[in-house]
Coordinates of C-alpha atoms in Angstrom, one line a residue:
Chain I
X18 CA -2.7 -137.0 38.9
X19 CA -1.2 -135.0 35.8
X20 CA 0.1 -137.7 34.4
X21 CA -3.6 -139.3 34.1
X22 CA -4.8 -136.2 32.9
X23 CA -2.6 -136.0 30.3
X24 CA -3.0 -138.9 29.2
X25 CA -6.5 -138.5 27.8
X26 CA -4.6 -135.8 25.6
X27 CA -1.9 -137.2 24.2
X28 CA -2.5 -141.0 24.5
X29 CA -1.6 -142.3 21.5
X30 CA 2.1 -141.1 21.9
X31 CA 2.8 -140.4 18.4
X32 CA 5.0 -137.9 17.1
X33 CA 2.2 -135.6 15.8
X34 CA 0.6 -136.0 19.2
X35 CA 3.8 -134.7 20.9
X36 CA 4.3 -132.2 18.4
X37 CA 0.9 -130.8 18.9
X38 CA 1.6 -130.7 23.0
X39 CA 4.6 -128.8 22.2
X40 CA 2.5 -126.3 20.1
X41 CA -0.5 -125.6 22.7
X42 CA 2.2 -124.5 25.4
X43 CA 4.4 -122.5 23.4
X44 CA 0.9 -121.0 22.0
X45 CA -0.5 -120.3 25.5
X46 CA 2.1 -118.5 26.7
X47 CA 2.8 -116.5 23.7
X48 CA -0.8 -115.5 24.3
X49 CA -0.6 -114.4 28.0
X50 CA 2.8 -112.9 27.1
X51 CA 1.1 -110.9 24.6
X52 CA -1.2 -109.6 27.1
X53 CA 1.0 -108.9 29.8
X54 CA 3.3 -107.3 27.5
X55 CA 1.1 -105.0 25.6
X56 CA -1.6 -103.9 28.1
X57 CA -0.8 -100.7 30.0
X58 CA -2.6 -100.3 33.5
X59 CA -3.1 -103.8 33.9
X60 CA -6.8 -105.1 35.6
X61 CA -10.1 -104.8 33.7
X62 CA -8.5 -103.0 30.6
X63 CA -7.4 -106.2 29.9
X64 CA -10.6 -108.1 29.7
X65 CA -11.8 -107.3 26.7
X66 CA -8.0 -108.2 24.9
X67 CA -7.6 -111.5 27.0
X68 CA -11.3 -112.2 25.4
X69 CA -10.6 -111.6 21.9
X70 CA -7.5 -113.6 22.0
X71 CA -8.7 -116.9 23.7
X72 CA -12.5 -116.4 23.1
X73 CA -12.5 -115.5 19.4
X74 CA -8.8 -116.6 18.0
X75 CA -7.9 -119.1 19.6
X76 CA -11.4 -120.8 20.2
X77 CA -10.0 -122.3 23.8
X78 CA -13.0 -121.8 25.5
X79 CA -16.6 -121.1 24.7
X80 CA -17.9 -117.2 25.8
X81 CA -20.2 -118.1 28.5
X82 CA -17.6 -120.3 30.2
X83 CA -15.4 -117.8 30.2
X84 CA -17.7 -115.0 31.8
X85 CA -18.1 -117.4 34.4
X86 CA -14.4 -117.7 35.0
X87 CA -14.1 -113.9 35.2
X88 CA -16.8 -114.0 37.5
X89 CA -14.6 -116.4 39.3
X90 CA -11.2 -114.7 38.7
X91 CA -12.4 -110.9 39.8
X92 CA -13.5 -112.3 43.3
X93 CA -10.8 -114.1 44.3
X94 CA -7.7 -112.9 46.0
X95 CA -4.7 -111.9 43.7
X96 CA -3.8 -110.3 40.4
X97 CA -7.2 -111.1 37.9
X98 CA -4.6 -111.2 34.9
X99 CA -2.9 -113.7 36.2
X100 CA -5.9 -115.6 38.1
X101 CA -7.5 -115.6 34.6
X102 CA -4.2 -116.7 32.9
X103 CA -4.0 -119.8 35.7
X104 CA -8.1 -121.0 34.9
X105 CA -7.5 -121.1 31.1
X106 CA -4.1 -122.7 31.2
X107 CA -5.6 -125.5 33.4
X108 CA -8.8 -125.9 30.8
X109 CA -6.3 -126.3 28.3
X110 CA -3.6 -128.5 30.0
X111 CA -4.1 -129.0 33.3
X112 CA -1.2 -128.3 36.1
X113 CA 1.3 -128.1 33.4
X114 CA -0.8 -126.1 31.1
X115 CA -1.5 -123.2 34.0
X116 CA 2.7 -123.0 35.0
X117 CA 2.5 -122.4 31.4
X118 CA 0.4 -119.5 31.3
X119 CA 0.9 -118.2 34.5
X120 CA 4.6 -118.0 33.2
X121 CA 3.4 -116.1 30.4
X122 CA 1.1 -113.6 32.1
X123 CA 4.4 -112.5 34.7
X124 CA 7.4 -112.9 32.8
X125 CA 7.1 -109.7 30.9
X126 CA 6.6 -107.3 33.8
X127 CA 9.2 -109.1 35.7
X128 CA 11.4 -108.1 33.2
X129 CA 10.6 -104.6 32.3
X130 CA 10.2 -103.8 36.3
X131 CA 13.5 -105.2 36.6
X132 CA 15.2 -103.6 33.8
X133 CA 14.0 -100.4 35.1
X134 CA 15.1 -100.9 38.7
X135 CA 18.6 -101.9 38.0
X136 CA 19.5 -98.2 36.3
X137 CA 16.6 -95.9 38.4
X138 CA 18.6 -95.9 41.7
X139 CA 21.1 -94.1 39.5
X140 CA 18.5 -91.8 37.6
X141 CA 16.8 -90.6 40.8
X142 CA 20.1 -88.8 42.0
X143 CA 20.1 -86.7 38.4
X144 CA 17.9 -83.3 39.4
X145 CA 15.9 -83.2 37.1
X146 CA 14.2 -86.6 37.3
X147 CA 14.2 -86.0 41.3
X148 CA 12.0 -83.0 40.3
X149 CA 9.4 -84.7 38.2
X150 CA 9.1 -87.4 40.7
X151 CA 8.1 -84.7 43.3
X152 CA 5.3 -84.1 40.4
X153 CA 4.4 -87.0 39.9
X154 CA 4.0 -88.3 43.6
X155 CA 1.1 -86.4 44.4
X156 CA -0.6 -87.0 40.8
X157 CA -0.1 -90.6 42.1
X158 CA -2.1 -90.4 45.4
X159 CA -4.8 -88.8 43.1
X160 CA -4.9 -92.1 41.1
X161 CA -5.0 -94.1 44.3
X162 CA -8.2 -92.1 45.3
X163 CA -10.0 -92.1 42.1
X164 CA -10.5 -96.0 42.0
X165 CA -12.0 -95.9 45.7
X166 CA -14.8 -93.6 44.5
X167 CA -15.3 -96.0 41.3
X168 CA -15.0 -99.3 43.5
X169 CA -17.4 -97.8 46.4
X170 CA -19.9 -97.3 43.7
X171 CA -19.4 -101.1 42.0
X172 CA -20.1 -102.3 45.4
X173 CA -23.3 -100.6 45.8
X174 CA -22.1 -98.2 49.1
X175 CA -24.7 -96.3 50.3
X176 CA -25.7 -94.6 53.2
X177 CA -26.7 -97.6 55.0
X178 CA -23.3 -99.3 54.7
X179 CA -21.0 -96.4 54.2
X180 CA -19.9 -97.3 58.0
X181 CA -18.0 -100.4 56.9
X182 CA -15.4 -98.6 54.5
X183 CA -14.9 -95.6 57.2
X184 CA -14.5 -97.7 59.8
X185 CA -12.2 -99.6 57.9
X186 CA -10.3 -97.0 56.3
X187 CA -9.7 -95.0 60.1
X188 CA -8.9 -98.0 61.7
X189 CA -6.2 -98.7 59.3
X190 CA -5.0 -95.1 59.2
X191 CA -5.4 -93.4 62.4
X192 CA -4.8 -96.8 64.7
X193 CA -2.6 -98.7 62.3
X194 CA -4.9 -101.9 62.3
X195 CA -3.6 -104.5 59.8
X196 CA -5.7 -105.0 56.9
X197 CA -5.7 -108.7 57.0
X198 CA -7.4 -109.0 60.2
X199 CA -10.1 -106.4 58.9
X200 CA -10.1 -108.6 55.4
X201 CA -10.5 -111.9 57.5
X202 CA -13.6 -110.1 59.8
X203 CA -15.4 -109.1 56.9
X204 CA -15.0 -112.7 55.3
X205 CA -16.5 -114.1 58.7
X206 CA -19.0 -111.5 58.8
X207 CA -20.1 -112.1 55.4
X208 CA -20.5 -115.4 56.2
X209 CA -22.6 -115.1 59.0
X210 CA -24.5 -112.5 57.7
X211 CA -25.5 -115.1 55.1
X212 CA -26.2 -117.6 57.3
X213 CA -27.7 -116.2 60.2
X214 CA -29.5 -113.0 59.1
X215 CA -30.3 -113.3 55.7
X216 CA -33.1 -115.6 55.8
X217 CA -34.6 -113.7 59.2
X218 CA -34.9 -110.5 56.7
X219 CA -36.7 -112.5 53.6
X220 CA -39.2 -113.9 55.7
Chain W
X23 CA 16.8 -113.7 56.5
X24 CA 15.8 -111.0 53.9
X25 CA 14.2 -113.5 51.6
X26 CA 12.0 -115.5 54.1
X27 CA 10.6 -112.5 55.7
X28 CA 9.9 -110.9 51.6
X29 CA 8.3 -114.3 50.5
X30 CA 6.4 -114.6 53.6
X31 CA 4.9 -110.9 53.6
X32 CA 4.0 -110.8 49.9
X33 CA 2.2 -115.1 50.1
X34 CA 0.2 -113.2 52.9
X35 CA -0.3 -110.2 50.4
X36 CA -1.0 -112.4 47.3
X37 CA -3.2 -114.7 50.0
X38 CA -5.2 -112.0 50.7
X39 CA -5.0 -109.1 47.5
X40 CA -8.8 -108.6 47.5
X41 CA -10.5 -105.8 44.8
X42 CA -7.8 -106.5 42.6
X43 CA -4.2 -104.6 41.6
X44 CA -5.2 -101.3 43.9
X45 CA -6.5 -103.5 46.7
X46 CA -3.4 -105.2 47.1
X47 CA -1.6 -101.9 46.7
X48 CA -2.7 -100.9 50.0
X49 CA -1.6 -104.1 51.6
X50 CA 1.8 -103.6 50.2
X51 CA 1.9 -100.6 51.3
X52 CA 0.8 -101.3 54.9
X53 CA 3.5 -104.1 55.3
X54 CA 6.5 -102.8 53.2
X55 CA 6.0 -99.0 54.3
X56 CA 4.6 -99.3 57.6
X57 CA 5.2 -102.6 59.1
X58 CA 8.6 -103.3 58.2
X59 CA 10.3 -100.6 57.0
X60 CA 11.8 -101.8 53.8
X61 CA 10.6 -98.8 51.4
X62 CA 10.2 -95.1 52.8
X63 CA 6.9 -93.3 51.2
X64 CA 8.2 -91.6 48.9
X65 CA 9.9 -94.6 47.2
X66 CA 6.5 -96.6 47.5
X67 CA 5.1 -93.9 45.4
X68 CA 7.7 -93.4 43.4
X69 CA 7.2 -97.3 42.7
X70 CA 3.5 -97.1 41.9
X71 CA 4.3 -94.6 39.7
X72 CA 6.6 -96.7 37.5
X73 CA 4.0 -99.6 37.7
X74 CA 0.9 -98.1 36.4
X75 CA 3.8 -96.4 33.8
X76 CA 5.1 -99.5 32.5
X77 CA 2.5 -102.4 30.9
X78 CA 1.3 -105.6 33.0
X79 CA -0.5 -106.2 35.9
X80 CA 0.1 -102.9 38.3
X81 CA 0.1 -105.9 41.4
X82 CA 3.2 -107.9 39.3
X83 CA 5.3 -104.5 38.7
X84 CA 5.1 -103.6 42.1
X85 CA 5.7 -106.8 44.0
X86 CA 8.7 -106.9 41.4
X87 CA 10.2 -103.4 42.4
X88 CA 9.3 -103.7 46.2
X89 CA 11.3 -106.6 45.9
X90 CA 14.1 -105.2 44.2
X91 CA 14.4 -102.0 46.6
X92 CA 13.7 -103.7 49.7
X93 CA 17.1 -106.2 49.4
X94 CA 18.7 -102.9 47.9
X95 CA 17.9 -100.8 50.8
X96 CA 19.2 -103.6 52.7
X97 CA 22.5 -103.2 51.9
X98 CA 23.1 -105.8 49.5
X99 CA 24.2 -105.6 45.5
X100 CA 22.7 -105.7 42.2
X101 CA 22.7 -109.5 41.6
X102 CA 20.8 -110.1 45.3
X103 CA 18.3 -107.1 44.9
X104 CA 17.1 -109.6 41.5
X105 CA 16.7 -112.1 43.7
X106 CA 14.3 -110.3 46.3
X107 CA 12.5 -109.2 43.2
X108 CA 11.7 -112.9 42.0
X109 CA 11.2 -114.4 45.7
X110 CA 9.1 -111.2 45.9
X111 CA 7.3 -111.9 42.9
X112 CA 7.3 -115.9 42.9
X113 CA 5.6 -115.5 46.4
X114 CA 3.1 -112.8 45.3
X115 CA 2.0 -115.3 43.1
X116 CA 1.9 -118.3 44.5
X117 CA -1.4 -118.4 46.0
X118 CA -3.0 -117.8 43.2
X119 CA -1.5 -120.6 41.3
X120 CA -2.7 -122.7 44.7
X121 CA -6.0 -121.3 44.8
X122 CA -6.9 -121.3 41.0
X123 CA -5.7 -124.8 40.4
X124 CA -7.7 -125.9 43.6
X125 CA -11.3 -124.0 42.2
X126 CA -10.5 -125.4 38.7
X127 CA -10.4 -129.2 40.2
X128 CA -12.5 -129.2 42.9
X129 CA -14.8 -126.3 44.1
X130 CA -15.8 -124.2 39.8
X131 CA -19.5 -125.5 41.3
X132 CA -19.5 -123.9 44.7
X133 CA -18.4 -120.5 44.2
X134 CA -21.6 -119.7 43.2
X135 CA -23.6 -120.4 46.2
X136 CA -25.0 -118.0 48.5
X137 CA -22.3 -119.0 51.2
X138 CA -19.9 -118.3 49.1
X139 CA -21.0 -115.3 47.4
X140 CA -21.8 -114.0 50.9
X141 CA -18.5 -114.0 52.9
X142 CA -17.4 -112.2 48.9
X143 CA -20.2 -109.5 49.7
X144 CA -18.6 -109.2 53.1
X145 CA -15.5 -108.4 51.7
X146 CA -16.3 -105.9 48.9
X147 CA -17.0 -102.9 51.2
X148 CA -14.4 -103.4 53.4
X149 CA -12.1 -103.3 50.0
X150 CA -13.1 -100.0 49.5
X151 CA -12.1 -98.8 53.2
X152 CA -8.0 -100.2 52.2
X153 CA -7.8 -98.1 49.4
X154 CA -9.8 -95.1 51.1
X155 CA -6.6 -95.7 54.0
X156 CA -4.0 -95.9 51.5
X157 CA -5.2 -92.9 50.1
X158 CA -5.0 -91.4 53.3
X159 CA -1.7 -92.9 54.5
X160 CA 0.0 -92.0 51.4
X161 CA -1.1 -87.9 51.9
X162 CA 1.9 -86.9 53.8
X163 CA 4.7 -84.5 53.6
X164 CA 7.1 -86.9 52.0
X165 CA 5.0 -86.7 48.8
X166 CA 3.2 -83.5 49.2
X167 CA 6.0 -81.7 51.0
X168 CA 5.0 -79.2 53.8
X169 CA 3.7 -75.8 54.3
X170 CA 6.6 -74.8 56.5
X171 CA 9.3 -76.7 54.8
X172 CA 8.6 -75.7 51.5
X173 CA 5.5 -73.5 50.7
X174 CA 5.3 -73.3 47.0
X175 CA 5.9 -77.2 46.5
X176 CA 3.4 -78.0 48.9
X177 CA 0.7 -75.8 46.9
X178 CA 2.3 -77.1 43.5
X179 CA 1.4 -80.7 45.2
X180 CA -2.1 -79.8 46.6
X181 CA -3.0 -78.4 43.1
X182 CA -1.8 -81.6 40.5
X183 CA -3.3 -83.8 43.5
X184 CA -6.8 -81.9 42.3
X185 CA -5.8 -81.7 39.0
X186 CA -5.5 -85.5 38.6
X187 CA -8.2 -86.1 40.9
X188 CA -10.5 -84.3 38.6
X189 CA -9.0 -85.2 35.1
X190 CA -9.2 -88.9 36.1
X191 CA -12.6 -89.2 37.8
X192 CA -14.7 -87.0 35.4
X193 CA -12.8 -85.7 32.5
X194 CA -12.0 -89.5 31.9
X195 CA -8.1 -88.6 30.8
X196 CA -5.7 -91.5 30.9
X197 CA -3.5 -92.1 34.0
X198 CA -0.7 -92.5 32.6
X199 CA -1.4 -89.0 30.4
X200 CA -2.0 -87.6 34.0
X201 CA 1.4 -88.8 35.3
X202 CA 2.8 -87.3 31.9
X203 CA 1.6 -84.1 32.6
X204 CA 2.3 -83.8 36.1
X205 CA 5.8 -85.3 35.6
X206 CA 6.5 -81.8 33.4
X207 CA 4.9 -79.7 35.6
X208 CA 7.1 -80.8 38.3
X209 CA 10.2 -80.3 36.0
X210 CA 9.2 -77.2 35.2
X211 CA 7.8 -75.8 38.7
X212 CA 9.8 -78.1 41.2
X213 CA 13.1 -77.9 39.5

């Protein structure tokens, strides 16, 4: 199946061709490294960078396309830099084309995570950094709870629904339900909810 | 088997990493912290910290490092503690790659349908409810301290907990300055 779809790319099998196949997948994941290497805080800061590079540079894919794969890429499981990085290597050069980019997109915090983790183990010990990790820990948790509020408010939580994230959040907490199972209710409930209930209420 | 159990728990993370990097910071935590015991609190925190620190993806950098520590806690050396952080990260993101390729060839004209946009309107809320628990999982005496173990860093902790709160939510200061800030307050109160 990637050998077909190649094909219509580089049929011809001349040198230039080649040459030119060689160049798109150095050039994609040059791209995605670029992003993953230069974009602090990861998620939708990136958006606007990832645009500018494959929307306006590189001319890869047209704007409204790409919208759509955002669309795409933000509701589906897994990191959205690297979701994203997958749908436009495919456009590009199918199977091949996404390892590519994928690649790109992970390789550079792989390496600066591990960098950092080989010699922390040792800085931890020193005093001093102990004692601006006890700092920073609880500045952390503050971070963790700022993005609820922000996220309860993209998902339109009101008073109506505001159950469903309580409920969810004590469970988890307090009786030490698994997330997945909760994820994989609220999928079937969603669903159902569609199905079964949605059309009663327009009617 | 260290590795099988890592790639297995962070596929089902990746598999499941709704609401993006913070979403899937609360499943990490919940299976790494809680369910297995690799990583105590503090050293999940201390890890989050370093991810949202360093660039990329805050879901990569921490798969990465949970990886790492996990096989390090374990008991094993430097060389096998980079390999938990690959098969760590390699499973992480996996099904994405799986997913992605399979919506590129096959389903780009379904996710759009009202099926399909309803079981994603199912999950949203309950997206909210894993990071309100991780929140709540992660306020403990292991990063706050406690009132009868230690008094002043408990109320050093309450107050930068309200301090970041406040200058990330409204003053619209960036995390990383936050972590900045509270790092030298910590070296300067808490040493």
């Amino acid at each position: 199946m990637i050998d077909k779809d190649k094909d219509s790319y580089s049929g011809n099998n001349s040198k230039s061709a080649l040459n030119n196949d060689l160049a798109i997948y150095w050039e994609s994941f040059k791209v995605f490294f670029k992003i993953g290497a230069f974009t602090l805080g990861g998620g939708y800061a990136m958006i606007p960078i990832i645009e500018s590079e494959v929307v306006d540079k590189k001319q890869w894919i047209p704007k409204d396309q790409f919208l759509d794969l955002i669309a795409v890429a933000q509701s589906c499981p897994g990191v959205f830099a690297v979701n994203i990085s997958i749908f436009l290597g495919y456009k590009l050069r199918k199977v091949k084309g996404a390892l590519c980019t994928c690649l790109g997109a992970v390789l550079p915090s792989f390496l600066t995570i591990l960098a950092i983790a080989l010699f922390f183990h040792q800085f931890m010990e020193i005093g001093w950094v102990a004692a601006m990790f006890r700092g920073i820990r609880p500045a952390v948790v503050a971070l963790i709870a700022v993005p609820t509020f922000n996220l309860a408010k993209s998902a339109k939580i009101n008073l109506a629904n505001c159950w469903i994230p309580i409920i969810t959040a004590l469970l988890i907490a307090v009786l030490g339900v698994n997330p997945i199972y909760i994820l994989l209710a609220a999928g079937i409930g969603g669903f159902a909810y569609g199905k079964y209930l949605k059309p009663t209420e327009e009617l | 088997m260290i590795y099988l159990e890592l790639f297995y728990t962070f596929f089902i993370i990746g598999l499941f990493g709704f609401g993006g990097g913070y979403g899937m910071l609360s499943l990490i935590q919940t299976e790494t912290v809680i369910n297995h015991h690799w990583l105590s609190s503090a050293e999940f925190t201390n890890i989050v910290a370093i991810s949202q620190m360093t660039p990329g993806p805050i879901g990569i950098n921490s798969a990465t490092y949970c990886g790492y520590t996990t096989v390090h806690n374990a008991g094993y050396s430097g060389a096998m503690a980079v390999l938990g952080s690959a098969t760590a990260t390699f499973a992480l993101v996996l099904p994405s790659l799986i997913l992605m390729l399979l919506i590129s060839k096959l389903f780009l004209k379904y996710m759009n349908t009202p099926v399909v946009q309803s079981i994603f309107g199912g999950l949203r809320p309950v997206v909210v409810g894993l990071l309100a628990a991780a929140t709540l999982l992660l306020c403990n005496a292991e990063n706050f301290s406690s009132p009868d173990v230690n008094m002043w860093q408990f109320c050093i902790s309450i107050f930068l907990f309200v301090a970041t709160f406040i200058g990330t939510m409204w003053l619209k200061i960036n995390p990383i300055r936050m972590i900045c800030y509270a790092a030298v307050a910590g070296l300067v109160l808490l040493y």
